[in-house]
mmCIF file of C-alpha atoms in Angstrom:
data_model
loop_
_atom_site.group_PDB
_atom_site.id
_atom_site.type_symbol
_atom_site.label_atom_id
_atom_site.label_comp_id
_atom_site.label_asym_id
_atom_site.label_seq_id
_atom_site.Cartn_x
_atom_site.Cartn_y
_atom_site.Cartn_z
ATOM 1 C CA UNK A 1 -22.484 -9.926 41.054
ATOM 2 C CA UNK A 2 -19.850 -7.201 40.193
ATOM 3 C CA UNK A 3 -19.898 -5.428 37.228
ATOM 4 C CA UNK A 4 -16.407 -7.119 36.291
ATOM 5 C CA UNK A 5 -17.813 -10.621 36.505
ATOM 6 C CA UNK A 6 -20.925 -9.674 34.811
ATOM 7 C CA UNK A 7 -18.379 -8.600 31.759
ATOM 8 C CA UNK A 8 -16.366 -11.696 32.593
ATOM 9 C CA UNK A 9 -19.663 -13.815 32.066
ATOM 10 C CA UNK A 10 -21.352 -11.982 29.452
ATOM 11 C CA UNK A 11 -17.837 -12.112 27.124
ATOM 12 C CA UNK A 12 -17.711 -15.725 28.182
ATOM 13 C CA UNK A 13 -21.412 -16.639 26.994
ATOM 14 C CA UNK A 14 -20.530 -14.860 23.742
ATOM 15 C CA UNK A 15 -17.271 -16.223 22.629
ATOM 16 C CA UNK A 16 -18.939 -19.782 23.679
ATOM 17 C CA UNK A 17 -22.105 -19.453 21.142
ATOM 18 C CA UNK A 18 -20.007 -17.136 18.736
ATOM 19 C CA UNK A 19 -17.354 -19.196 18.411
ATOM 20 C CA UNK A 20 -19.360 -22.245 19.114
ATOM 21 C CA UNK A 21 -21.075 -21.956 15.615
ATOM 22 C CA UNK A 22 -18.008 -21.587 13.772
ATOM 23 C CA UNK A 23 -16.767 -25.131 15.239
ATOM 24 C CA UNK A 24 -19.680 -26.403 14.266
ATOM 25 C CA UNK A 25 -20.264 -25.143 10.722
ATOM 26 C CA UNK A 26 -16.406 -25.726 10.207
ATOM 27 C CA UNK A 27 -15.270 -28.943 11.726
ATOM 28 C CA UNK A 28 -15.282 -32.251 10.193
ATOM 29 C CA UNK A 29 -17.615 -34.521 11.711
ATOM 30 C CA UNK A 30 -19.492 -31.970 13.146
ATOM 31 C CA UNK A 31 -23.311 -32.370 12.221
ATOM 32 C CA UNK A 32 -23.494 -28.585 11.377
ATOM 33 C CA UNK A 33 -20.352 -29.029 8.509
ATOM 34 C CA UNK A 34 -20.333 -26.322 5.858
ATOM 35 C CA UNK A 35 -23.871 -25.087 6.591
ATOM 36 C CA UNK A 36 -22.887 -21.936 5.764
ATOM 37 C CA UNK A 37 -21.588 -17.875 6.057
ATOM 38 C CA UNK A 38 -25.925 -17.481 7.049
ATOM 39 C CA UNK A 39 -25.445 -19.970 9.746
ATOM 40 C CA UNK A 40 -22.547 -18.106 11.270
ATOM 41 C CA UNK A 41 -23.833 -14.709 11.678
ATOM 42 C CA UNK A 42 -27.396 -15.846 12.985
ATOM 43 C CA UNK A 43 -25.105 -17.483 15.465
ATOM 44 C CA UNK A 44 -22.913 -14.805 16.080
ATOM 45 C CA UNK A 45 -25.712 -12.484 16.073
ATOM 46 C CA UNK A 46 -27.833 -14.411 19.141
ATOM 47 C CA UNK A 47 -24.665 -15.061 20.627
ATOM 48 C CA UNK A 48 -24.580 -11.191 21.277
ATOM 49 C CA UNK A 49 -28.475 -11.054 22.196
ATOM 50 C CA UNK A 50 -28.729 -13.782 24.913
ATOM 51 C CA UNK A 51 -25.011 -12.483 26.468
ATOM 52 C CA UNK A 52 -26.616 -8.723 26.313
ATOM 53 C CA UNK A 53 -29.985 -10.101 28.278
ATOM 54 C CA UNK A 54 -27.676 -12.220 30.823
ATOM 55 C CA UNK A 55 -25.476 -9.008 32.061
ATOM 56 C CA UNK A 56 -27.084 -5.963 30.677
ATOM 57 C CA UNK A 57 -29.102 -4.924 34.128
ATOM 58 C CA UNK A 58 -25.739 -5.853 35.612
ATOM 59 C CA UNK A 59 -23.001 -4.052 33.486
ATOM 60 C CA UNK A 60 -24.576 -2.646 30.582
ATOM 61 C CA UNK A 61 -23.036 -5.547 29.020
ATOM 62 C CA UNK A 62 -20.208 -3.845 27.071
ATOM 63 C CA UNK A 63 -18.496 -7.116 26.244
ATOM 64 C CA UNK A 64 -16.360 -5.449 23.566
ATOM 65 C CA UNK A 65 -13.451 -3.003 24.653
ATOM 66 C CA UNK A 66 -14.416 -0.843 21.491
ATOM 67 C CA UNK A 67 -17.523 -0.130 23.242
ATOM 68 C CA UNK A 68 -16.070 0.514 26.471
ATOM 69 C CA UNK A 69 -13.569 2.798 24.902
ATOM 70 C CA UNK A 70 -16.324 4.768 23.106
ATOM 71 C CA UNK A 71 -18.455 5.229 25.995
ATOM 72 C CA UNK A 72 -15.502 6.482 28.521
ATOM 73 C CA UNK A 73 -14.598 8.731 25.266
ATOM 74 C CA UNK A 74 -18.255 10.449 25.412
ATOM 75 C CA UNK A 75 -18.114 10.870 28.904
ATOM 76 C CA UNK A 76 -21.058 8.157 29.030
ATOM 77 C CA UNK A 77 -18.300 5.560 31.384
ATOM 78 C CA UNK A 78 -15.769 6.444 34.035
ATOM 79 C CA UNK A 79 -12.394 6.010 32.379
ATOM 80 C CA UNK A 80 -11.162 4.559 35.673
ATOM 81 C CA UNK A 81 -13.501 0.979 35.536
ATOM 82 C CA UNK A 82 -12.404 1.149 31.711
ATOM 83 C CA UNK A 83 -8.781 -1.250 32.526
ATOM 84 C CA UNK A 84 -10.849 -3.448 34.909
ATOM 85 C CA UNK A 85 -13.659 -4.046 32.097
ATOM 86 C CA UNK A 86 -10.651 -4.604 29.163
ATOM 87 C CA UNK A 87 -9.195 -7.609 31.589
ATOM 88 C CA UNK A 88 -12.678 -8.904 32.574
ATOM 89 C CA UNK A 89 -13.715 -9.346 28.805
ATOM 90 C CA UNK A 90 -10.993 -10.300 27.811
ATOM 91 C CA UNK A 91 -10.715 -13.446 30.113
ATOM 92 C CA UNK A 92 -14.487 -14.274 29.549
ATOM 93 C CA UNK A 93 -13.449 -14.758 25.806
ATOM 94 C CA UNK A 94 -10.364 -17.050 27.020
ATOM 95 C CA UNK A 95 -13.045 -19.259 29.376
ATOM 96 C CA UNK A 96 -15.283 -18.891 26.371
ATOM 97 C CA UNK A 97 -13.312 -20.050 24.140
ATOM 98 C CA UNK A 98 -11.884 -23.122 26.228
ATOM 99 C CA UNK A 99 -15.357 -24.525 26.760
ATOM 100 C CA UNK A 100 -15.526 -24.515 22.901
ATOM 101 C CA UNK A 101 -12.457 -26.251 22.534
ATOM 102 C CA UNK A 102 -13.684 -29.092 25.064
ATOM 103 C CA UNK A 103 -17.150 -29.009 23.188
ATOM 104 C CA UNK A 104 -15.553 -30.429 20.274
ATOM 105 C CA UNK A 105 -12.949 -32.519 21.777
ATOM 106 C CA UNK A 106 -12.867 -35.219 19.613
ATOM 107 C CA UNK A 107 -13.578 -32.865 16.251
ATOM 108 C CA UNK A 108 -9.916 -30.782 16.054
ATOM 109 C CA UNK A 109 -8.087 -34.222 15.563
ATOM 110 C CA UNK A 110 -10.645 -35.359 12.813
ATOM 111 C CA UNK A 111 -10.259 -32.002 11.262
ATOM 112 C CA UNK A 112 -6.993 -31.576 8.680
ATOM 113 C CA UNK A 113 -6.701 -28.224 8.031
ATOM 114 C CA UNK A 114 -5.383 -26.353 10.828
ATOM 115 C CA UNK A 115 -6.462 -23.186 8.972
ATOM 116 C CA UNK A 116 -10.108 -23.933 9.920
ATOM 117 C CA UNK A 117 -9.324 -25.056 13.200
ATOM 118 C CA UNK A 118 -7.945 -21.097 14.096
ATOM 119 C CA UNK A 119 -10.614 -19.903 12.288
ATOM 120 C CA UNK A 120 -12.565 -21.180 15.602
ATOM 121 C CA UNK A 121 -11.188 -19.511 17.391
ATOM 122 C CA UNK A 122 -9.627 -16.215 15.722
ATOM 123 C CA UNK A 123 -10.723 -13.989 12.594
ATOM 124 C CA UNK A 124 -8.540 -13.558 9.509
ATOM 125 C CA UNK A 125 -8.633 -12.212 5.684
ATOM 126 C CA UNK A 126 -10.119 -13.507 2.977
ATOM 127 C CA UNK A 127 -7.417 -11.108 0.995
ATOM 128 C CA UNK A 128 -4.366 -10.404 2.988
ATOM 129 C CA UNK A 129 -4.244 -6.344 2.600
ATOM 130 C CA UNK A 130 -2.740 -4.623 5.617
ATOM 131 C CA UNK A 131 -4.731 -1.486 4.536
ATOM 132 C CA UNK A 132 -8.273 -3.040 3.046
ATOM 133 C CA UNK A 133 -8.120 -5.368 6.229
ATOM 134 C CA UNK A 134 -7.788 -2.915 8.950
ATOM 135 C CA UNK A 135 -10.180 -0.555 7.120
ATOM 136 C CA UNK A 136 -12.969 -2.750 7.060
ATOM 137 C CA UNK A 137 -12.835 -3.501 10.657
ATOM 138 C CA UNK A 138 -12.906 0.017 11.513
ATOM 139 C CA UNK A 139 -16.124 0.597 9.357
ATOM 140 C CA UNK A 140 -17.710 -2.609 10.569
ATOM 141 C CA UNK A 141 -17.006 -1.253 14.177
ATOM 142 C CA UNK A 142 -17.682 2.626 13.139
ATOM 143 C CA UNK A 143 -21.646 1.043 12.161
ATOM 144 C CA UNK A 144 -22.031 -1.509 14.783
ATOM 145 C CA UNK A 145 -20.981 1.723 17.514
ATOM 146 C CA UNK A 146 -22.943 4.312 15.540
ATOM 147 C CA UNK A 147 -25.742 2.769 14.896
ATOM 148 C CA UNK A 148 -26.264 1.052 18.685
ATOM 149 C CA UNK A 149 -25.869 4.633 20.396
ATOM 150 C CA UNK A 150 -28.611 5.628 17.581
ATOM 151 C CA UNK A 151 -30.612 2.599 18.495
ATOM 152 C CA UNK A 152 -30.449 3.230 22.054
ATOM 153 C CA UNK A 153 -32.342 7.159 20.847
ATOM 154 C CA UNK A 154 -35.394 4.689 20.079
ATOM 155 C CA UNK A 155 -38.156 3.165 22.201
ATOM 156 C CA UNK A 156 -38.792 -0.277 21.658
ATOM 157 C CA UNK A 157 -40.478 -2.634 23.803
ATOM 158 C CA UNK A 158 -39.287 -3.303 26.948
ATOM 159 C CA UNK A 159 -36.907 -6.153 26.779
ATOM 160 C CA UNK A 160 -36.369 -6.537 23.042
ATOM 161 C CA UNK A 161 -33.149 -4.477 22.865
ATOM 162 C CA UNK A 162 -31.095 -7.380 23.092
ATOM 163 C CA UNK A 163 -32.409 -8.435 20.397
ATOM 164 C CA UNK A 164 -32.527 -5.384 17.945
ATOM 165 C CA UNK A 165 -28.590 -5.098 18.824
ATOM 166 C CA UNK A 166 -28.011 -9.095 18.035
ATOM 167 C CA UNK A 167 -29.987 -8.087 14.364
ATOM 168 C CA UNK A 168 -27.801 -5.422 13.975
ATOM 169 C CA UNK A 169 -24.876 -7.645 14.540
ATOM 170 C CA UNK A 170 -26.269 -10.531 11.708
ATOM 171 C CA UNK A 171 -26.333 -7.329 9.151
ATOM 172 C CA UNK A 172 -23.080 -6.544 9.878
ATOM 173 C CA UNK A 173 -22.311 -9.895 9.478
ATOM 174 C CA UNK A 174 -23.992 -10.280 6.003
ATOM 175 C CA UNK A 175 -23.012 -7.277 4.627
ATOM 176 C CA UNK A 176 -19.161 -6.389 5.666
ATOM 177 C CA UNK A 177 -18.060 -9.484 7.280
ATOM 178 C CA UNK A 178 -16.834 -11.382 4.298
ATOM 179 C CA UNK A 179 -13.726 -9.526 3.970
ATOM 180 C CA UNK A 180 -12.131 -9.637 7.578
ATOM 181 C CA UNK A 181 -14.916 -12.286 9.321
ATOM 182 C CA UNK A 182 -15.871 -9.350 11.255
ATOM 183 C CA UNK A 183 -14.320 -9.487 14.783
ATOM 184 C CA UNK A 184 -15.649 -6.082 15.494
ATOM 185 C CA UNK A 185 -14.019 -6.851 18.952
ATOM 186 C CA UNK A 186 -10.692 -6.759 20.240
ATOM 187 C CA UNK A 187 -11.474 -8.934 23.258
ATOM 188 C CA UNK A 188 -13.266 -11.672 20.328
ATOM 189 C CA UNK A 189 -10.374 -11.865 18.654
ATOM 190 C CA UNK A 190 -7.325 -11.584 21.015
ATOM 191 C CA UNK A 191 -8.650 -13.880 23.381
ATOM 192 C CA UNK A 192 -9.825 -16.455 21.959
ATOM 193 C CA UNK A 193 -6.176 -16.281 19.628
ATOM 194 C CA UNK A 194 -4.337 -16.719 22.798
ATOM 195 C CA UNK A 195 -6.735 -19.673 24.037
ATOM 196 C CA UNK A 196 -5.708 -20.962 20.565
ATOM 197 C CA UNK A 197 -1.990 -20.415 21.011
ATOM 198 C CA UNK A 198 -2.327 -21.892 24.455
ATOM 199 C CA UNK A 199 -4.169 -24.925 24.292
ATOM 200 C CA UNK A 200 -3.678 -28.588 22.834
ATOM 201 C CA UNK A 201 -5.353 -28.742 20.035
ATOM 202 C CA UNK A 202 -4.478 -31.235 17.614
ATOM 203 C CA UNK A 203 -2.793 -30.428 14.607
ATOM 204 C CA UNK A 204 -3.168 -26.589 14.983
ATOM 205 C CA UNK A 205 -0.721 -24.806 13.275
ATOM 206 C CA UNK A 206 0.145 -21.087 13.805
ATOM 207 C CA UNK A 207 -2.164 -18.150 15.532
ATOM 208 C CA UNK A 208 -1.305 -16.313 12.953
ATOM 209 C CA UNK A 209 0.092 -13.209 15.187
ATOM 210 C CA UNK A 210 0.950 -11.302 12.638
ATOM 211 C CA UNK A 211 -2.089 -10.524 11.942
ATOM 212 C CA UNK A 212 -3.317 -10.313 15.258
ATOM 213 C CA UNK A 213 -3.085 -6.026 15.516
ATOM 214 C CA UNK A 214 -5.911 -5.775 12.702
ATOM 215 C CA UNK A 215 -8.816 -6.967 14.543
ATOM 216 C CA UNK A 216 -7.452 -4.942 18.140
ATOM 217 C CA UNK A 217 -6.149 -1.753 16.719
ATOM 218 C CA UNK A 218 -9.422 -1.485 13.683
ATOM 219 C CA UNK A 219 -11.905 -1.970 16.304
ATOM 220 C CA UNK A 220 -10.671 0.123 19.081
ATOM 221 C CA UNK A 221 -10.061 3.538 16.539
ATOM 222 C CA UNK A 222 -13.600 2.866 14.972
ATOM 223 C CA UNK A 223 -15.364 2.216 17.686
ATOM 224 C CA UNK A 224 -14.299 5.115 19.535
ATOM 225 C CA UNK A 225 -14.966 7.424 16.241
ATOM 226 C CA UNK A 226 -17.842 6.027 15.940
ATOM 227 C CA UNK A 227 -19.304 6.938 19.287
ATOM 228 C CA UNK A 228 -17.069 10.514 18.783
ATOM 229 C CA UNK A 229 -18.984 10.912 15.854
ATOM 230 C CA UNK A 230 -22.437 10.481 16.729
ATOM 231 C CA UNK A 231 -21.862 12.599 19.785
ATOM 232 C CA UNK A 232 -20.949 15.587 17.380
ATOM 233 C CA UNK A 233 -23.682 15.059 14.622
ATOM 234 C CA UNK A 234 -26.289 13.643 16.428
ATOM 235 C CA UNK A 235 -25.859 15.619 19.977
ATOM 236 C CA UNK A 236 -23.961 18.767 18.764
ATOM 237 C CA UNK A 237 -20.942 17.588 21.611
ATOM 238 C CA UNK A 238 -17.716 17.740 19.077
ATOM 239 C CA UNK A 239 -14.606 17.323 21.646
ATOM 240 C CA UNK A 240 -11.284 17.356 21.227
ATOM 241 C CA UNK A 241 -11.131 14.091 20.875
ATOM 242 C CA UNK A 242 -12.938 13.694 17.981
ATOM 243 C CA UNK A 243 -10.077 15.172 16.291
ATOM 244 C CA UNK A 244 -7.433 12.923 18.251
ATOM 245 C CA UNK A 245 -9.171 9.895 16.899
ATOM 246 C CA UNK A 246 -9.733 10.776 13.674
ATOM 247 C CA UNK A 247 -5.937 11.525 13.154
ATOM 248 C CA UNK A 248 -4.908 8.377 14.657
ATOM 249 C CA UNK A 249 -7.184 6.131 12.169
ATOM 250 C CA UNK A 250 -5.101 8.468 9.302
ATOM 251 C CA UNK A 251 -1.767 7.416 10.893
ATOM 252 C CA UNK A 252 -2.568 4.253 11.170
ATOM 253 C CA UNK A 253 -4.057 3.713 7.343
ATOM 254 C CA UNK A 254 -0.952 5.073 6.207
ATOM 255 C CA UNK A 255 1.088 2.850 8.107
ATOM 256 C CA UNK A 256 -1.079 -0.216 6.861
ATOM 257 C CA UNK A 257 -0.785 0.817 3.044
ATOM 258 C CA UNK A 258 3.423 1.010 3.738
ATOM 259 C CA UNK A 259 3.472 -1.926 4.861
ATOM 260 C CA UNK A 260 1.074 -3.639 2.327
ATOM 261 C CA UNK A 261 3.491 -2.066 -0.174
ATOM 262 C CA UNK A 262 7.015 -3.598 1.459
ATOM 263 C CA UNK A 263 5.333 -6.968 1.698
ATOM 264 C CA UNK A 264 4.498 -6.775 -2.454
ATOM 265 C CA UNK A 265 8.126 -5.491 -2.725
ATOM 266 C CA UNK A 266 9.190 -7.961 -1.033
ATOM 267 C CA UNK A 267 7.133 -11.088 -2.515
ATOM 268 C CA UNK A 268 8.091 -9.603 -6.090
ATOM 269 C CA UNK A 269 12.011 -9.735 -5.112
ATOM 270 C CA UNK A 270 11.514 -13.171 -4.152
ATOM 271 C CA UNK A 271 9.740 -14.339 -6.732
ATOM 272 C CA UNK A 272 12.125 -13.069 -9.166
ATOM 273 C CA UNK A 273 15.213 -14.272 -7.418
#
């Protein structure tokens, strides 16, 4: 097996658990129904640990263009295998994503709210606020990053670091995920939005694209400071494009709190006229 199709099969297993448990805690009929935020991010969490264990000997099991941007910016990943890795993952979460829709067949047209049905599939705020929401999935993605590459400084025994990283995904989870539902992923969110767009579900309403850059743009400028950062603090490497990155996440915070302040222009003119 490549390293491609071990991303393409890794991404695949994890969108299939990941987003498996949110069918099943969210879907009517479903014998899981409203067990719970716990529920999710234990799921989400193994979903990460059992795809790491299937592909990690293969690929390193990236899964996660953030992580495969933040490696190639350390110098840890050939920035040439970087595109091919993107595309891989991202059509793993597609496939992923599909099999969850077939699953549950028979669950999307017992389910009313089409809001629950994308939340299957795709991440969204519990607060729409261009600047909160894109903020907290660069910190959730500037820990997860950070705190793997410090992880990976440790010696556990061999075979449980699967697992430690799953963990540290149910923290992140428990602790940050209730603002954004943590994609923490680009290739989690996008392609499993675009399965969404594409298929027949029942009664699905919009994909919600507007949204869409938060969880693709947040994780991709986090993730890569956060593997900038630990290679200047905890190695003493501080590159160039530390600095780069850094810049970008201020450009890009000040174009989310613009636009967060049109849209309450905008929704106060309305409501007045």
């Amino acid at each position: 097996m490549t390293p491609f199709f071990a991303e393409f099969i890794g991404t695949m297993i994890l969108i299939t658990l990941g987003a498996g448990v949110c069918a099943g805690v969210t879907l009517n009929k479903s014998l899981a129904q409203n067990s719970g935020w716990i529920v999710i991010g234990l799921g989400w969490g193994l979903a990460v640990a059992f795809a790491v264990y299937a592909v990690g000997g293969i690929s390193g099991a990236h899964l996660n263009p953030a992580v495969t941007l933040a490696l190639a910016f350390q110098g840890t990943f050939p920035w040439a295998e970087v595109p091919g890795y993107i595309i891989a993952q991202l059509l793993g979460a597609m496939v992923g994503a599909t099999l969850v829709y077939l699953h549950y067949l028979p669950h999307w047209k017992a389910t009313d709210d089409p809001g629950a049905k994308l939340g299957v599939f795709a991440t969204g705020p519990a607060i729409d606020h261009p600047f909160s929401n894109v903020l907290s999935e660069m910190i959730g993605t500037f820990i997860f990053v950070l705190a793997m590459q410090a992880m990976g400084a440790n010696a556990f025994t061999e075979g449980l670091n699967p697992l430690i990283v799953g963990f540290l995904v149910v923290s992140i989870g428990l602790s940050l995920g209730g603002t954004t539902g943590y994609a923490i992923n680009p290739a989690r969110d996008f392609g499993p939005r675009l399965a969404h767009f594409l298929l027949p579900i029942a009664g699905k309403g919009s994909s919600n694209w507007k949204y869409a850059w938060v969880p693709i743009v947040g994780p991709l400028l986090g993730g890569s400071f956060g593997g900038l950062f630990y290679s200047a603090v905890f190695k003493g490497v501080l590159t160039t494009a530390f600095w780069v990155v850094l810049v970008l996440i201020v450009v890009v915070l000040v174009i989310a709190l613009q636009a967060g302040r049109k849209r309450t222009v905008n929704a106060a003119g309305k409501s007045v006229a």
